[in-house]
CSV table of C-alpha atoms and ligand atoms in Angstrom, one decimal:
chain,number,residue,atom,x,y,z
A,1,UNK,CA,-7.4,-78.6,-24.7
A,2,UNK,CA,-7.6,-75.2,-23.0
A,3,UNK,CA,-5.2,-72.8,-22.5
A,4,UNK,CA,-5.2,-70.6,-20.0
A,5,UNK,CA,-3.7,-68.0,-18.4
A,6,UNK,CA,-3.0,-65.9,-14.9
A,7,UNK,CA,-1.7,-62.2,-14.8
A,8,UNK,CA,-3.7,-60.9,-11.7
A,9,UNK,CA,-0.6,-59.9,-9.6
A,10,UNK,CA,2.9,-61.0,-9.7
A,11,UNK,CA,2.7,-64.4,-11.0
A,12,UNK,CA,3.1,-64.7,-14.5
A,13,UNK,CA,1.6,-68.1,-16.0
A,14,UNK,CA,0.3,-70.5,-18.7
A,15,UNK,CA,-1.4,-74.2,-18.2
A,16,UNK,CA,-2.5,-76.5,-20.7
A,17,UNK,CA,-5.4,-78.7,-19.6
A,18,UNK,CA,-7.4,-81.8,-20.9
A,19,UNK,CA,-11.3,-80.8,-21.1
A,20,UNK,CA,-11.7,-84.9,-21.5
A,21,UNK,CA,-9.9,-85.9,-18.8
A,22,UNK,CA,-8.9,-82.6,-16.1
A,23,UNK,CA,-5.0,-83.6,-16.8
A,24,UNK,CA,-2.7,-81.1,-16.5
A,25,UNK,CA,-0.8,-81.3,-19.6
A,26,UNK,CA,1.6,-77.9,-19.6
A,27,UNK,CA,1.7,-76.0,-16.4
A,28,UNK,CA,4.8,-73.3,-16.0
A,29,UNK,CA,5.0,-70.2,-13.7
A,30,UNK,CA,7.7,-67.7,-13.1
A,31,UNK,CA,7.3,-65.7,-10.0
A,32,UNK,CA,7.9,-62.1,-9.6
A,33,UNK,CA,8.2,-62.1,-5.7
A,34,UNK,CA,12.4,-61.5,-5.6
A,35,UNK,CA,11.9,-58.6,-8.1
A,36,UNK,CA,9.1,-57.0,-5.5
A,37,UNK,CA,11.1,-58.3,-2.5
A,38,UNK,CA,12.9,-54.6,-2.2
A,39,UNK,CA,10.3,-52.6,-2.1
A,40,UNK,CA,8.0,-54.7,0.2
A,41,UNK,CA,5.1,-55.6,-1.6
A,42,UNK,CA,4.1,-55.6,-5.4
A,43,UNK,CA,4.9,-52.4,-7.4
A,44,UNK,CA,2.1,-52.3,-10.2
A,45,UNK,CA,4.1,-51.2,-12.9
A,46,UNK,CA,7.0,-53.5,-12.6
A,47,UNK,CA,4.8,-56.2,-12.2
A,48,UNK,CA,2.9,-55.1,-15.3
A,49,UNK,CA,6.5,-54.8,-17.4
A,50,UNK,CA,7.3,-58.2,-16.2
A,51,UNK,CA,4.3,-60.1,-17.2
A,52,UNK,CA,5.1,-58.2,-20.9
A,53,UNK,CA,8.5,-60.3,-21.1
A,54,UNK,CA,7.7,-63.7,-19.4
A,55,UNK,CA,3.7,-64.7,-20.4
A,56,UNK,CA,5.3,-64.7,-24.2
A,57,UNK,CA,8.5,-66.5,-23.2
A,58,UNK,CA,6.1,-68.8,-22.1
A,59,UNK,CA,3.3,-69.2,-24.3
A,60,UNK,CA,6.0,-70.3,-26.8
A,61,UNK,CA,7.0,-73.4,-24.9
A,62,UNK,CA,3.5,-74.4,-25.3
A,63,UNK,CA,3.5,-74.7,-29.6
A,64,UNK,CA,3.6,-78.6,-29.1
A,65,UNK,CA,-0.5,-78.2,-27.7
A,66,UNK,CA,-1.6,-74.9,-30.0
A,67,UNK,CA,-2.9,-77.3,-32.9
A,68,UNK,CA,-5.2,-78.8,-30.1
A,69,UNK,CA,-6.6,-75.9,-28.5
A,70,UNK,CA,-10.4,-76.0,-28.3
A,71,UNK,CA,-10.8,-72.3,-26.1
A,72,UNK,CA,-8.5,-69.6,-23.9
A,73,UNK,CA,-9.3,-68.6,-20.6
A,74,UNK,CA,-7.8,-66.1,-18.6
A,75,UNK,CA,-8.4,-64.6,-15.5
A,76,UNK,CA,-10.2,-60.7,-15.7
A,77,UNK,CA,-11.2,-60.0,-12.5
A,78,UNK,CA,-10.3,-59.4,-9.3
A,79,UNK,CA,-6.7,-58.0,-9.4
A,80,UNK,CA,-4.3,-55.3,-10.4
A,81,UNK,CA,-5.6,-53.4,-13.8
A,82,UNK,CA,-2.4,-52.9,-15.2
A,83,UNK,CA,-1.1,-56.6,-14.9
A,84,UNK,CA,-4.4,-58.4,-15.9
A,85,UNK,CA,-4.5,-56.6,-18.9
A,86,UNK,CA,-0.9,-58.1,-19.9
A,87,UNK,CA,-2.8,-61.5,-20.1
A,88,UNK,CA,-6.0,-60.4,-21.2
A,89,UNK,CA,-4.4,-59.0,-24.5
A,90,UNK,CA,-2.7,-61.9,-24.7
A,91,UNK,CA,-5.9,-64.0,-24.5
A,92,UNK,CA,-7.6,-61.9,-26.8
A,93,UNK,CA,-5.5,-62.3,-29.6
A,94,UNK,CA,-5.4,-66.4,-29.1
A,95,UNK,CA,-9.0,-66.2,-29.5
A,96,UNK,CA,-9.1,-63.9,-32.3
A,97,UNK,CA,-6.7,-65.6,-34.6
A,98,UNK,CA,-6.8,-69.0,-34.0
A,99,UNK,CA,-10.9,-68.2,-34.0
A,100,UNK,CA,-11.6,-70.1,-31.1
A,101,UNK,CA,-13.8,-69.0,-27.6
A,102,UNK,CA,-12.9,-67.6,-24.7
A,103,UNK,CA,-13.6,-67.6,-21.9
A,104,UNK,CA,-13.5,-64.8,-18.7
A,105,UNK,CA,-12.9,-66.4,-15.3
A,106,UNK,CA,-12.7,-64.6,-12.0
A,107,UNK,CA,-9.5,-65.3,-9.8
A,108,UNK,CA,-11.1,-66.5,-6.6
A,109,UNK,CA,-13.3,-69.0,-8.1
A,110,UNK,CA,-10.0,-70.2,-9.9
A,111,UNK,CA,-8.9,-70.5,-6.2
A,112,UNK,CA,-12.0,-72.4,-5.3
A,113,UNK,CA,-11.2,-74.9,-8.7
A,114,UNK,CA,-7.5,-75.3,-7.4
A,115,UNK,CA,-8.9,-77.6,-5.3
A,116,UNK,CA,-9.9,-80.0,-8.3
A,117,UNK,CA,-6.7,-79.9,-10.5
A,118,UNK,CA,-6.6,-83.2,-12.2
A,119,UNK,CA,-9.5,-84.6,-10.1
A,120,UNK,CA,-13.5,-83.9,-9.9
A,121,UNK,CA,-15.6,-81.4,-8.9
A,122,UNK,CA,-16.9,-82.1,-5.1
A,123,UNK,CA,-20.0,-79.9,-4.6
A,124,UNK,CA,-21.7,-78.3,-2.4
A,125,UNK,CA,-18.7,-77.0,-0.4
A,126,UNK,CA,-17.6,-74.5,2.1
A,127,UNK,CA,-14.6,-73.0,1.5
A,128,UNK,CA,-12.8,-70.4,3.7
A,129,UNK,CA,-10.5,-68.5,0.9
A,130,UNK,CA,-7.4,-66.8,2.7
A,131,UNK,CA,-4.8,-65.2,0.0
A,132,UNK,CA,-3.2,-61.8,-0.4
A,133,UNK,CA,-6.0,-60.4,-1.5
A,134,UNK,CA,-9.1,-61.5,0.2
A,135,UNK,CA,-10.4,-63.8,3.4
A,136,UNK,CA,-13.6,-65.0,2.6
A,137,UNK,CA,-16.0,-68.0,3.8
A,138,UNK,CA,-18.0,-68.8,0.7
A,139,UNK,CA,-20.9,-71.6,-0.1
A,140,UNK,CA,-20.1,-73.1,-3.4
A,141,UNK,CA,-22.7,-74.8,-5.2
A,142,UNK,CA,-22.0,-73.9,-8.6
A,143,UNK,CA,-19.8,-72.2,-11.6
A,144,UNK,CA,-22.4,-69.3,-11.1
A,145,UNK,CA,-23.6,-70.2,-7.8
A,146,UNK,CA,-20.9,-69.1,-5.0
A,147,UNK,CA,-22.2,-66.9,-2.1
A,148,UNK,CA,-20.2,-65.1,0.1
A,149,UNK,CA,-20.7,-66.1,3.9
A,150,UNK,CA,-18.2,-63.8,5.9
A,151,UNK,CA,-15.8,-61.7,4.5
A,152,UNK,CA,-12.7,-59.1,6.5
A,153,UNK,CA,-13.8,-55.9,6.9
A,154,UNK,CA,-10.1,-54.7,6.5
A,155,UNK,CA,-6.9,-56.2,5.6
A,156,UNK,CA,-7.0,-60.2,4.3
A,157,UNK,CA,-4.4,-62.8,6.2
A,158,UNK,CA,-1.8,-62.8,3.4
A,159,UNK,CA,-1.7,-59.2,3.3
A,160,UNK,CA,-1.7,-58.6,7.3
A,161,UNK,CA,1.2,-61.4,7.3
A,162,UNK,CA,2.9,-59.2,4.7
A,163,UNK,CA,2.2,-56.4,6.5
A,164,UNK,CA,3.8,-57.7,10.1
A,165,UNK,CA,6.8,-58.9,8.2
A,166,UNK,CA,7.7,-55.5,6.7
A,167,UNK,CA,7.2,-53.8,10.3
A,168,UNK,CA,9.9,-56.6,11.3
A,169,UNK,CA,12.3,-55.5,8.6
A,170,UNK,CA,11.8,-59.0,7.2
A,171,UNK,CA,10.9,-59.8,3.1
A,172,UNK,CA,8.2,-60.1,1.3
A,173,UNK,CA,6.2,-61.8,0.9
A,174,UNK,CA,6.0,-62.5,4.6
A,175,UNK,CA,3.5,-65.5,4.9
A,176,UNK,CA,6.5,-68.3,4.7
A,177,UNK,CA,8.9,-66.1,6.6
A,178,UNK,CA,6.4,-66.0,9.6
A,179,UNK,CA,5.5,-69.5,9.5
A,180,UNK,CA,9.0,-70.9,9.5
A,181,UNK,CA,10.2,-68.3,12.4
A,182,UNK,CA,7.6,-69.3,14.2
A,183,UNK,CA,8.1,-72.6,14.4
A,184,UNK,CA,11.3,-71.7,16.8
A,185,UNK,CA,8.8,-69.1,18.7
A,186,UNK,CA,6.9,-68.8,21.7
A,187,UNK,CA,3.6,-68.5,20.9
A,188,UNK,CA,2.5,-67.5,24.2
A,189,UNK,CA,4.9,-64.3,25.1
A,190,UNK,CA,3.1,-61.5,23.2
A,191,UNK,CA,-0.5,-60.8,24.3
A,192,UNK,CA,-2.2,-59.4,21.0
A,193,UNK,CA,-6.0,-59.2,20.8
A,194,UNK,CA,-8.2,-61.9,19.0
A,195,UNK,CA,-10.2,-59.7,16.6
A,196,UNK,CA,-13.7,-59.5,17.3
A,197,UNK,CA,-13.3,-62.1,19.9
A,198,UNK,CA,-16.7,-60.8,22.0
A,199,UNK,CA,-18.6,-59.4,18.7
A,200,UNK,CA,-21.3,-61.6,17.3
A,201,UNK,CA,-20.0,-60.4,14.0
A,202,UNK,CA,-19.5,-63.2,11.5
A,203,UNK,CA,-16.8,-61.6,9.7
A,204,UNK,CA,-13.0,-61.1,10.2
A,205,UNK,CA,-10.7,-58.1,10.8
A,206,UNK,CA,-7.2,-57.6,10.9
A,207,UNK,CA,-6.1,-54.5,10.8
A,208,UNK,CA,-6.7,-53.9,14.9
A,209,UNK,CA,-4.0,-57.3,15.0
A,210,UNK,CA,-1.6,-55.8,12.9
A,211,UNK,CA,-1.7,-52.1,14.9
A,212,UNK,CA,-1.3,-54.5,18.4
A,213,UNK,CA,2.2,-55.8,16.6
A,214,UNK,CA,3.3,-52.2,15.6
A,215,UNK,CA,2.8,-51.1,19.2
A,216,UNK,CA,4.8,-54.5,20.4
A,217,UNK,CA,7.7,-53.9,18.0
A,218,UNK,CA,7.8,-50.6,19.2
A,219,UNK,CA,8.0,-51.8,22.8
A,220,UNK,CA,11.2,-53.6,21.8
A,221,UNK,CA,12.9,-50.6,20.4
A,222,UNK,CA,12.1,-51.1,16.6
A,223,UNK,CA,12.7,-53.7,13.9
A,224,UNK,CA,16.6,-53.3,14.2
A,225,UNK,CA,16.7,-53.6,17.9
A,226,UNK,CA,14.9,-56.9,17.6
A,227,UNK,CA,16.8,-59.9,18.7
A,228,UNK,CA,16.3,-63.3,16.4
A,229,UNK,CA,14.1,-64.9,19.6
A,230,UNK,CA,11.9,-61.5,19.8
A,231,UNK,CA,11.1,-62.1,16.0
A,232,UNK,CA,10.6,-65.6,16.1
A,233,UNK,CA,8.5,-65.0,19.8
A,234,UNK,CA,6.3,-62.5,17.7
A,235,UNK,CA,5.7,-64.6,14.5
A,236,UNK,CA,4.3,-67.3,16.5
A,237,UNK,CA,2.2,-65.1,18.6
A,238,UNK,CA,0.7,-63.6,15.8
A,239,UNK,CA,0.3,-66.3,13.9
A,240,UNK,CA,-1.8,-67.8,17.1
A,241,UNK,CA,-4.0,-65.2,17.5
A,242,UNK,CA,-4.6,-65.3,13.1
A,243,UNK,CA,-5.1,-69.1,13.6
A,244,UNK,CA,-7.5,-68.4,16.3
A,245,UNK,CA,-9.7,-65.7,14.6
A,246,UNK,CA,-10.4,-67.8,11.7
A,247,UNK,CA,-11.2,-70.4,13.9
A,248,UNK,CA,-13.5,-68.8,16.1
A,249,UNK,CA,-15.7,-67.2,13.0
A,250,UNK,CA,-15.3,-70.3,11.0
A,251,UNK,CA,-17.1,-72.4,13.8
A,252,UNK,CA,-19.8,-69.9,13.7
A,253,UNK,CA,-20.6,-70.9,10.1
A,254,UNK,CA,-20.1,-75.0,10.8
A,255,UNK,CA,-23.2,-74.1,13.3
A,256,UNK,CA,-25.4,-72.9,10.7
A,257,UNK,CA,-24.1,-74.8,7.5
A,258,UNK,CA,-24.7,-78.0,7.4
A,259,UNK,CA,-22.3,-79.1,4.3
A,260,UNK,CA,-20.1,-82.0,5.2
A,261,UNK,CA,-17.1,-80.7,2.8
A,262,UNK,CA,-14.7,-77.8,4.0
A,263,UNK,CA,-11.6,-76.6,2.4
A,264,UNK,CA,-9.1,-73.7,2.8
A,265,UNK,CA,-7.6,-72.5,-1.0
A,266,UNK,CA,-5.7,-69.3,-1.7
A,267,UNK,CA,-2.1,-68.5,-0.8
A,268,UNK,CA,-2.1,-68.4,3.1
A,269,UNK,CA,-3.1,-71.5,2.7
A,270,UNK,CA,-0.4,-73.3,2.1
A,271,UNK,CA,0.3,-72.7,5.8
A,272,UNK,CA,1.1,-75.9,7.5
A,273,UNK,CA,0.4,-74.4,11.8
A,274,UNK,CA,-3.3,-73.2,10.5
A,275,UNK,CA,-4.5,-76.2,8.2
A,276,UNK,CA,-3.2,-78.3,11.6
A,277,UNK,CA,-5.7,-76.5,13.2
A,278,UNK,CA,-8.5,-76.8,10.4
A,279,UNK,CA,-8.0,-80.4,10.7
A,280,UNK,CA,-8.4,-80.3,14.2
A,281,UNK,CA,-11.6,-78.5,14.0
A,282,UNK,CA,-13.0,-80.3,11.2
A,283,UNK,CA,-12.6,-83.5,13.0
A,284,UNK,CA,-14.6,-82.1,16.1
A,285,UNK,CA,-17.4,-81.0,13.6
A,286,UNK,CA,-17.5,-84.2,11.5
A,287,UNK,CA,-16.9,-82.4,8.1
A,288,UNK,CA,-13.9,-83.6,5.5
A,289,UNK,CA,-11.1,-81.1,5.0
A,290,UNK,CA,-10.3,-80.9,1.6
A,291,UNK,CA,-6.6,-78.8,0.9
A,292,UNK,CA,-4.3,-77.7,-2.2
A,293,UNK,CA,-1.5,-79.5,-3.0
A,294,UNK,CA,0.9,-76.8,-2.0
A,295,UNK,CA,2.6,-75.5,-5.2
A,296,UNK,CA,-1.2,-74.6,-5.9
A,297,UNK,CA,-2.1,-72.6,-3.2
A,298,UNK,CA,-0.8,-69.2,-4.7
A,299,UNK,CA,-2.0,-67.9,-7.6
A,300,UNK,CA,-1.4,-70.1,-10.8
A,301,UNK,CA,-3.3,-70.8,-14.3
A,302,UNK,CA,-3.7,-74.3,-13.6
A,303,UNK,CA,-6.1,-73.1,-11.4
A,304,UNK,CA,-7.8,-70.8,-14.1
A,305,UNK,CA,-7.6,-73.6,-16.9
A,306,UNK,CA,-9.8,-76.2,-14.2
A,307,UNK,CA,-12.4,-73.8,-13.8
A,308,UNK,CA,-12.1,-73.3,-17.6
A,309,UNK,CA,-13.1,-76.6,-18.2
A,310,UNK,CA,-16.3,-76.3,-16.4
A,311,UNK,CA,-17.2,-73.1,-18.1
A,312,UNK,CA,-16.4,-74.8,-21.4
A,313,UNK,CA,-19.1,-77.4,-20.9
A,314,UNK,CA,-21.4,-74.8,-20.0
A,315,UNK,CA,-20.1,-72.5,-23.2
A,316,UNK,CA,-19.8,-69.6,-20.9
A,317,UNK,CA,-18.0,-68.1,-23.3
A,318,UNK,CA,-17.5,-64.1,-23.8
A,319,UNK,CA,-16.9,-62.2,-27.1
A,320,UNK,CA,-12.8,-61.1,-27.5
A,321,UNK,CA,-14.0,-58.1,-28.1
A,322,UNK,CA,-16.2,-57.3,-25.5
A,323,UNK,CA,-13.4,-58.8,-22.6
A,324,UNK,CA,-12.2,-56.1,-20.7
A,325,UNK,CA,-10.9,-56.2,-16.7
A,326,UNK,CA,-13.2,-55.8,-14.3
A,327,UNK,CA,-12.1,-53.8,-10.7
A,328,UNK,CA,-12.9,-55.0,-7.6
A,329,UNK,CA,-16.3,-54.7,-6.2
A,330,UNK,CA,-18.6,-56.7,-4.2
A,331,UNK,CA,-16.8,-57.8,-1.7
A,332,UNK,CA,-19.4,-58.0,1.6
A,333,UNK,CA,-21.0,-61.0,2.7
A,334,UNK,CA,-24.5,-61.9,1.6
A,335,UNK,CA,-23.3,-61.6,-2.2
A,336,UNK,CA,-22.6,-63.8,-4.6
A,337,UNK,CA,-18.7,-64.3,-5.9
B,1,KG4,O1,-3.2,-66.5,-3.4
B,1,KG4,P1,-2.0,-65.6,-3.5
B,1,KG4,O2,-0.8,-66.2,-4.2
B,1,KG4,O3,-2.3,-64.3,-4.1
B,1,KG4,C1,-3.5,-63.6,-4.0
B,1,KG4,O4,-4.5,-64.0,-4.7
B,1,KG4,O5,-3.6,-62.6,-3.2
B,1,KG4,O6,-1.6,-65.3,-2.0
B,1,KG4,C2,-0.4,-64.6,-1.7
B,1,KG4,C3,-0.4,-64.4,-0.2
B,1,KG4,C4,0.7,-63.5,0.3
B,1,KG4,O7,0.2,-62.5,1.1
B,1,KG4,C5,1.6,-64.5,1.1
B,1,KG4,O8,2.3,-63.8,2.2
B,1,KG4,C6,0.6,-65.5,1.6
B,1,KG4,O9,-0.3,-65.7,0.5
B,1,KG4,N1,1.3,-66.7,2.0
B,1,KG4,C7,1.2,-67.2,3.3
B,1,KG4,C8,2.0,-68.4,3.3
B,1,KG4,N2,2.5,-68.6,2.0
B,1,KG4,C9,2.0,-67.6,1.2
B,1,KG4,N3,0.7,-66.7,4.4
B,1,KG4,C10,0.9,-67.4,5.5
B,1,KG4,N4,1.6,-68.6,5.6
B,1,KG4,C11,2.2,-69.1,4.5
B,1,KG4,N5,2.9,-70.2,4.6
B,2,ZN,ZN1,-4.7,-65.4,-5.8
């Protein structure tokens, strides 16, 4: 069995995973979102003091599997220094005492993996990646072999549905909040821009979107002027125009990759109006839509433990002592994950 576990932002959480058979065996996470919800978005520091109290709290729930643990995984890199290192010490000292490997693995690829909790790999695959972090279109062909097709050139979704939601005095994080007000919305009564609509660009961009909001809240005298219908109208127009961008660029990519598998992972994924449209589009391009099952789609370490799996069999193990976070970096198209 592997344990593994995921400290990258505010989610702290610990999975226990069969390398024999994929099964999820232990999986628990306790979210930090209400603790955030005040200020608006994740506070660093709190987020870092959190992970400190609940990644032990959990980790002792899972004693019944520690006799059976082959390797430790944890995610190092891409995230927030001070709240990856809370489960990279923890990590290191699994490996260390109960002398067994472990092994590194980088969040987004644990996002790709999410897709194959508790089933099996399907490779090659395109995968458009939209969380709070990133918005990516990436070829997957391997652990090591993941290459970066389009990528934003600004803000991701989840952090530009975040963002809208704040100017809207609503809480965070916003993704959910949209969605559901837009479902009582008109989606056609705010006019905001399609990003790069007429550029041949294969990229996306969001914070131009997120500017043409401010302006229309603005127009409507403020957040607290705001009726319940001008939120809801705004939500839905937004979240058209988002669902349209990723479109547009994504269809760019179907006409040049020829994989028949496509899947959307990451947080803002688990958004119900914009996989509707990914069927839709995958059905007019002949390619399978493969999604998450939706308490998956934000961040979690059974993610991390089903990537861990696969790096097990290959032994891509690294040395405890040598483990250390890694910052962001690499994050334009034409490069590999
Ligand atoms: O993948 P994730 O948990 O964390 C990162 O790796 O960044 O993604 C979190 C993001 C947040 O920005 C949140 O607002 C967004 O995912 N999100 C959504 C929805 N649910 C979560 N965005 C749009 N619609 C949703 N239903
Ligand atoms: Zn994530």
């Amino acid at each position: 069995m592997i344990l593994s576990i995921e400290s990258s932002c505010d989610d702290s959480s610990i999975a226990i995973t069969s390398i024999k058979t994929n099964k999820l065996l232990f999986h628990k996470k306790i979210s930090q979102e209400a603790k955030h919800a005040s200020y608006g978005g994740v506070v660093p520091e709190l987020a870092s003091r959190l992970h400190a109290i609940d990644l032990p709290n959990i980790f002792e729930e899972t004693k019944p599997y520690h006799s059976n643990l082959k390797a430790v995984a944890v995610t190092n890199q891409p995230g927030l220094g001070v709240t990856l290192l809370e489960g990279i010490a923890m990590a290191k000292t699994i490996a260390v005492v109960k002398n067994i490997p472990l092994i590194p693995v980088h969040h987004l690829k644990g996002h790709i993996y999410s897709l194959f909790i508790e089933k099996d790999e399907i490779l090659p695959l395109l995968v458009l990646l939209i969380s709070g972090g990133h918005t990516q279109i990436i070829r997957v062909e391997g652990l090591n072999s993941m290459k970066i097709l389009a990528s934003t050139i600004d803000d991701s979704v989840g952090e530009s549905f975040d963002k809208v939601a704040k100017m809207m005095g609503l809480s965070y994080p916003g993704g959910p909040i949209i969605e559901k007000l837009a479902k009582d919305g008109d989606e056609d009564r705010f006019n905001l821009p399609v990003p790069l609509r007429n550029s041949k660009l294969i990229a996306f961009s969001l914070s131009g979107l997120k500017n043409a909001v401010r302006v229309t809240i603005e127009s409507l005298g403020g957040a607290v002027e705001m009726s319940r219908k001008d939120k809801c109208d705004l939500s839905a127009s937004f979240q058209k125009v988002i669902k349209l961008h990723l479109i547009q660029k994504s269809k760019k990519i179907f006409k040049t990759e020829n994989i028949k598998d496509f899947a959307i992972v990451g947080g803002a994924s688990a958004n119900l109006y914009i996989r509707d449209a990914f069927n839709k589009l995958c059905k007019e391009f002949g390619k399978e839509l493969h999604t998450v099952p939706l308490e998956f789609c934000s961040d979690n370490a059974a993610m991390i433990g089903r990537y861990a799996i696969e790096a097990y069999k290959k032994r891509l193990f690294i040395d405890p002592y040598d483990i250390d976070i890694v910052s962001n970096k690499k994050r334009q198209s034409g490069t590999e994950l």
